[in-house]
Amino acid sequence: MKKATAIASILLLLSLSLQEIAYAVSLSEPNQDFEGFAGSRTLKQEQEHAHEVHCSRERSRAAWKIIDEYLMPFVEREDYQISIKCRLHPNKDLFRDQELHKIHVDINEWRCGYCKKSFRAEKFLDQHFDNRHYNLLNVSHSKCLADLCGALHCDVVMNSKSTKTKCNPAATARNRHLCESIADSCFPANQGPSASRLHDLFLRQFCDAHTCSGKQKPFSKGGKKETSVFYLAIAILTLMLLPIFYLIVYLHQSEMRKNTQELRRISKVGQKAKPS
């Protein structure tokens, strides 16, 4: 009876542990679409105040993600300062300040860093920025980072381009030309060893993949080293299961020893009961 109760308790602990792991993994996965908090319900009322911006926030976010993951680690390693004139500079991103004012509280809550309103999905916060904080966009001086998506391979990150799409040589040539012009302006090869190395890296990392041959893939030099969510979950699960496994083995061995002792006791009692 005690063994059954102990095993039931172990299974309950295991179930709770799996729920915690599932929740932890869900935090690091892309957020699903949810309905907004009470604060987000005012979005419909805000629509009449919306301003049209001819720049894709989603593609700008994808472009910045690529820059941050596949370029900035190398720039930081070289201790290189990107010029304000470079189109990859953070100040050239129209939405950079708003993106920095996003507070991801948990899987179901995003908060505006300007007015502290809460929303249940990032898309509702984006709409809120468009409607209520349009005046904070530096439209006159900033560029649209989404305009560089062709050079930076945003479609690869966004998974928006079908692998079956036929390659367009003219579009590929335009993207390669844009890519090479970015390399020349942001990392002039004649401005020292660091700039020269970054110029060459940018060509290898982004520009060489603009070809219809399909032999060269973008981001061939790699990027930030991040721990896989899957392997992280497996590691956490293993650490949680090991004590439970050893506890089960211990209880099983204890039960076996107890049964053995009882059999010996019964055997001795039987031997004493035999007539002489």
mmCIF file of N, CA, C and O in Angstrom, residues 131-215:
data_model
loop_
_atom_site.group_PDB
_atom_site.id
_atom_site.type_symbol
_atom_site.label_atom_id
_atom_site.label_comp_id
_atom_site.label_asym_id
_atom_site.label_seq_id
_atom_site.Cartn_x
_atom_site.Cartn_y
_atom_site.Cartn_z
ATOM 1 N N ASN A 131 -1.402 53.460 -33.910
ATOM 2 C CA ASN A 131 -2.540 54.345 -33.695
ATOM 3 C C ASN A 131 -2.298 55.437 -32.659
ATOM 4 O O ASN A 131 -2.733 56.574 -32.841
ATOM 5 N N ARG A 132 -1.598 55.104 -31.580
ATOM 6 C CA ARG A 132 -1.454 56.041 -30.474
ATOM 7 C C ARG A 132 -0.084 56.705 -30.376
ATOM 8 O O ARG A 132 0.037 57.763 -29.769
ATOM 9 N N HIS A 133 0.946 56.073 -30.919
ATOM 10 C CA HIS A 133 2.292 56.622 -30.749
ATOM 11 C C HIS A 133 2.971 56.886 -32.098
ATOM 12 O O HIS A 133 4.195 56.802 -32.203
ATOM 13 N N TYR A 134 2.156 57.201 -33.073
ATOM 14 C CA TYR A 134 2.698 57.525 -34.399
ATOM 15 C C TYR A 134 3.619 58.732 -34.336
ATOM 16 O O TYR A 134 4.626 58.800 -35.050
ATOM 17 N N ASN A 135 3.304 59.681 -33.456
ATOM 18 C CA ASN A 135 4.082 60.922 -33.361
ATOM 19 C C ASN A 135 5.522 60.675 -32.908
ATOM 20 O O ASN A 135 6.384 61.550 -33.049
ATOM 21 N N LEU A 136 5.801 59.471 -32.367
ATOM 22 C CA LEU A 136 7.153 59.164 -31.895
ATOM 23 C C LEU A 136 8.043 58.588 -32.993
ATOM 24 O O LEU A 136 9.231 58.378 -32.772
ATOM 25 N N LEU A 137 7.461 58.338 -34.169
ATOM 26 C CA LEU A 137 8.251 57.849 -35.297
ATOM 27 C C LEU A 137 8.999 59.000 -35.948
ATOM 28 O O LEU A 137 8.409 60.028 -36.281
ATOM 29 N N ASN A 138 10.283 58.818 -36.129
ATOM 30 C CA ASN A 138 11.102 59.855 -36.755
ATOM 31 C C ASN A 138 11.047 59.673 -38.273
ATOM 32 O O ASN A 138 11.993 59.208 -38.901
ATOM 33 N N VAL A 139 9.910 60.032 -38.846
ATOM 34 C CA VAL A 139 9.667 59.798 -40.268
ATOM 35 C C VAL A 139 10.601 60.614 -41.147
ATOM 36 O O VAL A 139 11.033 60.173 -42.210
ATOM 37 N N SER A 140 10.980 61.802 -40.708
ATOM 38 C CA SER A 140 11.758 62.698 -41.567
ATOM 39 C C SER A 140 13.204 62.256 -41.737
ATOM 40 O O SER A 140 13.791 62.428 -42.802
ATOM 41 N N HIS A 141 13.793 61.652 -40.700
ATOM 42 C CA HIS A 141 15.216 61.335 -40.758
ATOM 43 C C HIS A 141 15.520 59.848 -40.895
ATOM 44 O O HIS A 141 16.602 59.474 -41.314
ATOM 45 N N SER A 142 14.581 58.998 -40.507
ATOM 46 C CA SER A 142 14.843 57.563 -40.523
ATOM 47 C C SER A 142 14.522 56.961 -41.886
ATOM 48 O O SER A 142 13.753 57.510 -42.669
ATOM 49 N N LYS A 143 15.105 55.823 -42.136
ATOM 50 C CA LYS A 143 14.847 55.088 -43.355
ATOM 51 C C LYS A 143 13.965 53.892 -43.026
ATOM 52 O O LYS A 143 13.797 53.526 -41.864
ATOM 53 N N CYS A 144 13.442 53.276 -44.045
ATOM 54 C CA CYS A 144 12.658 52.058 -43.861
ATOM 55 C C CYS A 144 13.591 50.870 -44.005
ATOM 56 O O CYS A 144 14.070 50.570 -45.094
ATOM 57 N N LEU A 145 13.842 50.175 -42.910
ATOM 58 C CA LEU A 145 14.767 49.048 -42.931
ATOM 59 C C LEU A 145 14.239 47.922 -43.817
ATOM 60 O O LEU A 145 15.022 47.124 -44.342
ATOM 61 N N ALA A 146 12.921 47.866 -43.996
ATOM 62 C CA ALA A 146 12.328 46.835 -44.849
ATOM 63 C C ALA A 146 12.807 46.950 -46.292
ATOM 64 O O ALA A 146 12.782 45.974 -47.047
ATOM 65 N N ASP A 147 13.260 48.151 -46.683
ATOM 66 C CA ASP A 147 13.755 48.343 -48.055
ATOM 67 C C ASP A 147 15.015 47.529 -48.326
ATOM 68 O O ASP A 147 15.378 47.318 -49.484
ATOM 69 N N LEU A 148 15.680 47.086 -47.268
ATOM 70 C CA LEU A 148 16.915 46.300 -47.421
ATOM 71 C C LEU A 148 16.651 44.798 -47.385
ATOM 72 O O LEU A 148 17.598 44.003 -47.442
ATOM 73 N N CYS A 149 15.394 44.421 -47.283
ATOM 74 C CA CYS A 149 15.066 43.003 -47.149
ATOM 75 C C CYS A 149 15.548 42.174 -48.337
ATOM 76 O O CYS A 149 15.937 41.019 -48.169
ATOM 77 N N GLY A 150 15.505 42.751 -49.516
ATOM 78 C CA GLY A 150 15.968 42.013 -50.691
ATOM 79 C C GLY A 150 17.427 41.630 -50.566
ATOM 80 O O GLY A 150 17.829 40.512 -50.914
ATOM 81 N N ALA A 151 18.241 42.538 -50.037
ATOM 82 C CA ALA A 151 19.666 42.262 -49.879
ATOM 83 C C ALA A 151 19.941 41.332 -48.709
ATOM 84 O O ALA A 151 20.868 40.519 -48.753
ATOM 85 N N LEU A 152 19.112 41.422 -47.657
ATOM 86 C CA LEU A 152 19.378 40.695 -46.414
ATOM 87 C C LEU A 152 18.684 39.332 -46.317
ATOM 88 O O LEU A 152 18.823 38.647 -45.311
ATOM 89 N N HIS A 153 17.907 38.967 -47.326
ATOM 90 C CA HIS A 153 17.230 37.657 -47.345
ATOM 91 C C HIS A 153 16.171 37.532 -46.251
ATOM 92 O O HIS A 153 16.102 36.524 -45.541
ATOM 93 N N CYS A 154 15.323 38.554 -46.115
ATOM 94 C CA CYS A 154 14.278 38.509 -45.095
ATOM 95 C C CYS A 154 13.310 37.348 -45.313
ATOM 96 O O CYS A 154 12.782 36.784 -44.349
ATOM 97 N N ASP A 155 13.065 36.991 -46.590
ATOM 98 C CA ASP A 155 12.111 35.919 -46.873
ATOM 99 C C ASP A 155 12.551 34.592 -46.270
ATOM 100 O O ASP A 155 11.721 33.754 -45.926
ATOM 101 N N VAL A 156 13.852 34.399 -46.138
ATOM 102 C CA VAL A 156 14.362 33.157 -45.543
ATOM 103 C C VAL A 156 13.966 33.095 -44.074
ATOM 104 O O VAL A 156 13.528 32.053 -43.570
ATOM 105 N N VAL A 157 14.104 34.214 -43.364
ATOM 106 C CA VAL A 157 13.772 34.270 -41.941
ATOM 107 C C VAL A 157 12.263 34.221 -41.722
ATOM 108 O O VAL A 157 11.777 33.576 -40.793
ATOM 109 N N MET A 158 11.511 34.871 -42.601
ATOM 110 C CA MET A 158 10.064 34.939 -42.443
ATOM 111 C C MET A 158 9.355 33.731 -43.046
ATOM 112 O O MET A 158 8.139 33.581 -42.881
ATOM 113 N N ASN A 159 10.100 32.882 -43.768
ATOM 114 C CA ASN A 159 9.521 31.717 -44.443
ATOM 115 C C ASN A 159 8.369 32.110 -45.367
ATOM 116 O O ASN A 159 7.373 31.393 -45.481
ATOM 117 N N SER A 160 8.509 33.263 -46.000
ATOM 118 C CA SER A 160 7.428 33.781 -46.848
ATOM 119 C C SER A 160 7.641 33.491 -48.326
ATOM 120 O O SER A 160 6.796 33.799 -49.148
ATOM 121 N N LYS A 161 8.772 32.885 -48.663
ATOM 122 C CA LYS A 161 9.067 32.614 -50.060
ATOM 123 C C LYS A 161 9.096 31.118 -50.304
ATOM 124 O O LYS A 161 9.829 30.385 -49.648
ATOM 125 N N SER A 162 8.268 30.665 -51.207
ATOM 126 C CA SER A 162 8.198 29.237 -51.500
ATOM 127 C C SER A 162 9.482 28.763 -52.157
ATOM 128 O O SER A 162 10.067 29.447 -52.993
ATOM 129 N N THR A 163 9.912 27.567 -51.769
ATOM 130 C CA THR A 163 11.135 27.005 -52.356
ATOM 131 C C THR A 163 10.923 26.637 -53.821
ATOM 132 O O THR A 163 11.888 26.447 -54.559
ATOM 133 N N LYS A 164 9.640 26.527 -54.238
ATOM 134 C CA LYS A 164 9.348 26.163 -55.618
ATOM 135 C C LYS A 164 9.299 27.382 -56.541
ATOM 136 O O LYS A 164 9.132 27.248 -57.741
ATOM 137 N N THR A 165 9.394 28.587 -55.972
ATOM 138 C CA THR A 165 9.340 29.799 -56.781
ATOM 139 C C THR A 165 10.545 29.856 -57.712
ATOM 140 O O THR A 165 11.681 29.679 -57.289
ATOM 141 N N LYS A 166 10.261 30.122 -58.978
ATOM 142 C CA LYS A 166 11.332 30.181 -59.968
ATOM 143 C C LYS A 166 12.183 31.430 -59.746
ATOM 144 O O LYS A 166 11.681 32.510 -59.485
ATOM 145 N N CYS A 167 13.481 31.256 -59.839
ATOM 146 C CA CYS A 167 14.402 32.370 -59.604
ATOM 147 C C CYS A 167 14.288 33.400 -60.723
ATOM 148 O O CYS A 167 14.251 33.057 -61.910
ATOM 149 N N ASN A 168 14.229 34.669 -60.334
ATOM 150 C CA ASN A 168 14.159 35.771 -61.287
ATOM 151 C C ASN A 168 15.550 36.390 -61.400
ATOM 152 O O ASN A 168 16.009 37.067 -60.475
ATOM 153 N N PRO A 169 16.255 36.185 -62.513
ATOM 154 C CA PRO A 169 17.625 36.699 -62.652
ATOM 155 C C PRO A 169 17.732 38.207 -62.474
ATOM 156 O O PRO A 169 18.695 38.694 -61.868
ATOM 157 N N ALA A 170 16.743 38.956 -62.991
ATOM 158 C CA ALA A 170 16.789 40.412 -62.883
ATOM 159 C C ALA A 170 16.671 40.857 -61.425
ATOM 160 O O ALA A 170 17.421 41.713 -60.952
ATOM 161 N N ALA A 171 15.712 40.255 -60.688
ATOM 162 C CA ALA A 171 15.532 40.602 -59.277
ATOM 163 C C ALA A 171 16.745 40.182 -58.463
ATOM 164 O O ALA A 171 17.185 40.903 -57.558
ATOM 165 N N THR A 172 17.306 39.043 -58.790
ATOM 166 C CA THR A 172 18.496 38.558 -58.089
ATOM 167 C C THR A 172 19.671 39.507 -58.307
ATOM 168 O O THR A 172 20.424 39.805 -57.369
ATOM 169 N N ALA A 173 19.819 39.998 -59.537
ATOM 170 C CA ALA A 173 20.910 40.933 -59.847
ATOM 171 C C ALA A 173 20.723 42.250 -59.094
ATOM 172 O O ALA A 173 21.696 42.822 -58.582
ATOM 173 N N ARG A 174 19.474 42.717 -58.986
ATOM 174 C CA ARG A 174 19.200 43.959 -58.254
ATOM 175 C C ARG A 174 19.522 43.797 -56.768
ATOM 176 O O ARG A 174 20.133 44.678 -56.155
ATOM 177 N N ASN A 175 19.118 42.676 -56.206
ATOM 178 C CA ASN A 175 19.388 42.427 -54.785
ATOM 179 C C ASN A 175 20.886 42.301 -54.519
ATOM 180 O O ASN A 175 21.384 42.777 -53.495
ATOM 181 N N ARG A 176 21.609 41.680 -55.443
ATOM 182 C CA ARG A 176 23.055 41.552 -55.273
ATOM 183 C C ARG A 176 23.737 42.919 -55.355
ATOM 184 O O ARG A 176 24.647 43.224 -54.569
ATOM 185 N N HIS A 177 23.277 43.753 -56.289
ATOM 186 C CA HIS A 177 23.841 45.096 -56.421
ATOM 187 C C HIS A 177 23.580 45.907 -55.151
ATOM 188 O O HIS A 177 24.485 46.609 -54.653
ATOM 189 N N LEU A 178 22.355 45.819 -54.600
ATOM 190 C CA LEU A 178 22.024 46.524 -53.364
ATOM 191 C C LEU A 178 22.892 46.003 -52.227
ATOM 192 O O LEU A 178 23.415 46.785 -51.417
ATOM 193 N N CYS A 179 23.065 44.705 -52.177
ATOM 194 C CA CYS A 179 23.872 44.079 -51.121
ATOM 195 C C CYS A 179 25.323 44.571 -51.180
ATOM 196 O O CYS A 179 25.907 44.932 -50.162
ATOM 197 N N GLU A 180 25.878 44.596 -52.367
ATOM 198 C CA GLU A 180 27.274 45.024 -52.518
ATOM 199 C C GLU A 180 27.440 46.506 -52.214
ATOM 200 O O GLU A 180 28.472 46.922 -51.672
ATOM 201 N N SER A 181 26.424 47.300 -52.546
ATOM 202 C CA SER A 181 26.500 48.736 -52.235
ATOM 203 C C SER A 181 26.465 48.968 -50.730
ATOM 204 O O SER A 181 27.123 49.881 -50.210
ATOM 205 N N ILE A 182 25.711 48.142 -49.993
ATOM 206 C CA ILE A 182 25.678 48.238 -48.530
ATOM 207 C C ILE A 182 27.053 47.890 -47.955
ATOM 208 O O ILE A 182 27.563 48.572 -47.051
ATOM 209 N N ALA A 183 27.660 46.833 -48.491
ATOM 210 C CA ALA A 183 28.994 46.423 -48.035
ATOM 211 C C ALA A 183 30.011 47.535 -48.266
ATOM 212 O O ALA A 183 30.840 47.827 -47.398
ATOM 213 N N ASP A 184 29.937 48.181 -49.430
ATOM 214 C CA ASP A 184 30.899 49.240 -49.768
ATOM 215 C C ASP A 184 30.715 50.476 -48.891
ATOM 216 O O ASP A 184 31.709 51.106 -48.489
ATOM 217 N N SER A 185 29.466 50.834 -48.588
ATOM 218 C CA SER A 185 29.215 52.058 -47.823
ATOM 219 C C SER A 185 29.376 51.863 -46.318
ATOM 220 O O SER A 185 29.815 52.770 -45.607
ATOM 221 N N CYS A 186 29.030 50.676 -45.814
ATOM 222 C CA CYS A 186 29.099 50.432 -44.367
ATOM 223 C C CYS A 186 30.468 49.953 -43.909
ATOM 224 O O CYS A 186 30.878 50.234 -42.778
ATOM 225 N N PHE A 187 31.159 49.228 -44.792
ATOM 226 C CA PHE A 187 32.471 48.678 -44.435
ATOM 227 C C PHE A 187 33.466 48.943 -45.562
ATOM 228 O O PHE A 187 33.868 48.025 -46.281
ATOM 229 N N PRO A 188 33.858 50.209 -45.745
ATOM 230 C CA PRO A 188 34.805 50.544 -46.815
ATOM 231 C C PRO A 188 36.108 49.769 -46.639
ATOM 232 O O PRO A 188 36.745 49.843 -45.584
ATOM 233 N N ALA A 189 36.480 49.035 -47.671
ATOM 234 C CA ALA A 189 37.654 48.161 -47.573
ATOM 235 C C ALA A 189 38.951 48.929 -47.360
ATOM 236 O O ALA A 189 39.938 48.354 -46.891
ATOM 237 N N ASN A 190 38.956 50.231 -47.684
ATOM 238 C CA ASN A 190 40.187 51.026 -47.549
ATOM 239 C C ASN A 190 40.287 51.748 -46.205
ATOM 240 O O ASN A 190 41.163 52.589 -46.017
ATOM 241 N N GLN A 191 39.402 51.409 -45.262
ATOM 242 C CA GLN A 191 39.419 52.087 -43.971
ATOM 243 C C GLN A 191 39.946 51.195 -42.846
ATOM 244 O O GLN A 191 39.470 51.252 -41.713
ATOM 245 N N GLY A 192 40.905 50.398 -43.147
ATOM 246 C CA GLY A 192 41.564 49.609 -42.105
ATOM 247 C C GLY A 192 41.247 48.130 -42.182
ATOM 248 O O GLY A 192 40.316 47.706 -42.882
ATOM 249 N N PRO A 193 42.012 47.328 -41.440
ATOM 250 C CA PRO A 193 41.865 45.875 -41.460
ATOM 251 C C PRO A 193 40.480 45.393 -41.018
ATOM 252 O O PRO A 193 39.916 44.481 -41.628
ATOM 253 N N SER A 194 39.930 46.000 -39.963
ATOM 254 C CA SER A 194 38.615 45.577 -39.455
ATOM 255 C C SER A 194 37.530 45.801 -40.499
ATOM 256 O O SER A 194 36.700 44.923 -40.756
ATOM 257 N N ALA A 195 37.537 46.992 -41.096
ATOM 258 C CA ALA A 195 36.546 47.300 -42.130
ATOM 259 C C ALA A 195 36.707 46.362 -43.316
ATOM 260 O O ALA A 195 35.707 45.898 -43.891
ATOM 261 N N SER A 196 37.931 46.070 -43.692
ATOM 262 C CA SER A 196 38.193 45.183 -44.819
ATOM 263 C C SER A 196 37.676 43.771 -44.546
ATOM 264 O O SER A 196 37.052 43.138 -45.411
ATOM 265 N N ARG A 197 37.926 43.274 -43.325
ATOM 266 C CA ARG A 197 37.445 41.924 -42.971
ATOM 267 C C ARG A 197 35.929 41.868 -42.933
ATOM 268 O O ARG A 197 35.317 40.892 -43.395
ATOM 269 N N LEU A 198 35.296 42.917 -42.404
ATOM 270 C CA LEU A 198 33.839 42.943 -42.339
ATOM 271 C C LEU A 198 33.229 43.098 -43.727
ATOM 272 O O LEU A 198 32.157 42.544 -44.001
ATOM 273 N N HIS A 199 33.906 43.828 -44.590
ATOM 274 C CA HIS A 199 33.455 43.977 -45.976
ATOM 275 C C HIS A 199 33.424 42.600 -46.654
ATOM 276 O O HIS A 199 32.429 42.223 -47.296
ATOM 277 N N ASP A 200 34.491 41.861 -46.475
ATOM 278 C CA ASP A 200 34.567 40.530 -47.076
ATOM 279 C C ASP A 200 33.529 39.595 -46.454
ATOM 280 O O ASP A 200 32.884 38.812 -47.161
ATOM 281 N N LEU A 201 33.354 39.687 -45.139
ATOM 282 C CA LEU A 201 32.372 38.844 -44.470
ATOM 283 C C LEU A 201 30.956 39.148 -44.940
ATOM 284 O O LEU A 201 30.156 38.229 -45.165
ATOM 285 N N PHE A 202 30.649 40.428 -45.103
ATOM 286 C CA PHE A 202 29.306 40.812 -45.554
ATOM 287 C C PHE A 202 29.021 40.234 -46.938
ATOM 288 O O PHE A 202 27.913 39.745 -47.197
ATOM 289 N N LEU A 203 30.019 40.272 -47.806
ATOM 290 C CA LEU A 203 29.843 39.701 -49.148
ATOM 291 C C LEU A 203 29.575 38.203 -49.057
ATOM 292 O O LEU A 203 28.688 37.669 -49.742
ATOM 293 N N ARG A 204 30.348 37.498 -48.214
ATOM 294 C CA ARG A 204 30.182 36.042 -48.071
ATOM 295 C C ARG A 204 28.857 35.711 -47.384
ATOM 296 O O ARG A 204 28.173 34.754 -47.772
ATOM 297 N N GLN A 205 28.513 36.501 -46.355
ATOM 298 C CA GLN A 205 27.350 36.211 -45.519
ATOM 299 C C GLN A 205 26.026 36.480 -46.226
ATOM 300 O O GLN A 205 25.048 35.741 -46.038
ATOM 301 N N PHE A 206 25.996 37.529 -47.068
ATOM 302 C CA PHE A 206 24.736 37.946 -47.674
ATOM 303 C C PHE A 206 24.758 37.971 -49.204
ATOM 304 O O PHE A 206 23.858 37.425 -49.851
ATOM 305 N N CYS A 207 25.771 38.603 -49.785
ATOM 306 C CA CYS A 207 25.741 38.894 -51.214
ATOM 307 C C CYS A 207 25.958 37.668 -52.102
ATOM 308 O O CYS A 207 25.345 37.549 -53.172
ATOM 309 N N ASP A 208 26.826 36.770 -51.695
ATOM 310 C CA ASP A 208 27.142 35.617 -52.540
ATOM 311 C C ASP A 208 25.940 34.712 -52.771
ATOM 312 O O ASP A 208 25.908 33.946 -53.736
ATOM 313 N N ALA A 209 24.963 34.778 -51.882
ATOM 314 C CA ALA A 209 23.778 33.919 -52.019
ATOM 315 C C ALA A 209 22.788 34.451 -53.046
ATOM 316 O O ALA A 209 21.820 33.760 -53.387
ATOM 317 N N HIS A 210 23.028 35.660 -53.553
ATOM 318 C CA HIS A 210 22.131 36.220 -54.572
ATOM 319 C C HIS A 210 22.539 35.683 -55.942
ATOM 320 O O HIS A 210 23.205 36.345 -56.741
ATOM 321 N N THR A 211 22.140 34.472 -56.194
ATOM 322 C CA THR A 211 22.422 33.797 -57.454
ATOM 323 C C THR A 211 21.321 32.782 -57.707
ATOM 324 O O THR A 211 20.706 32.269 -56.761
ATOM 325 N N CYS A 212 21.090 32.479 -58.946
ATOM 326 C CA CYS A 212 20.051 31.503 -59.296
ATOM 327 C C CYS A 212 20.584 30.073 -59.314
ATOM 328 O O CYS A 212 19.830 29.140 -59.567
ATOM 329 N N SER A 213 21.857 29.905 -59.057
ATOM 330 C CA SER A 213 22.425 28.557 -59.074
ATOM 331 C C SER A 213 21.985 27.741 -57.855
ATOM 332 O O SER A 213 21.901 26.513 -57.910
ATOM 333 N N GLY A 214 21.710 28.446 -56.747
ATOM 334 C CA GLY A 214 21.273 27.763 -55.533
ATOM 335 C C GLY A 214 22.378 27.079 -54.770
ATOM 336 O O GLY A 214 22.134 26.401 -53.761
ATOM 337 N N LYS A 215 23.618 27.244 -55.219
ATOM 338 C CA LYS A 215 24.739 26.569 -54.558
ATOM 339 C C LYS A 215 25.129 27.250 -53.250
ATOM 340 O O LYS A 215 25.499 26.595 -52.287
#
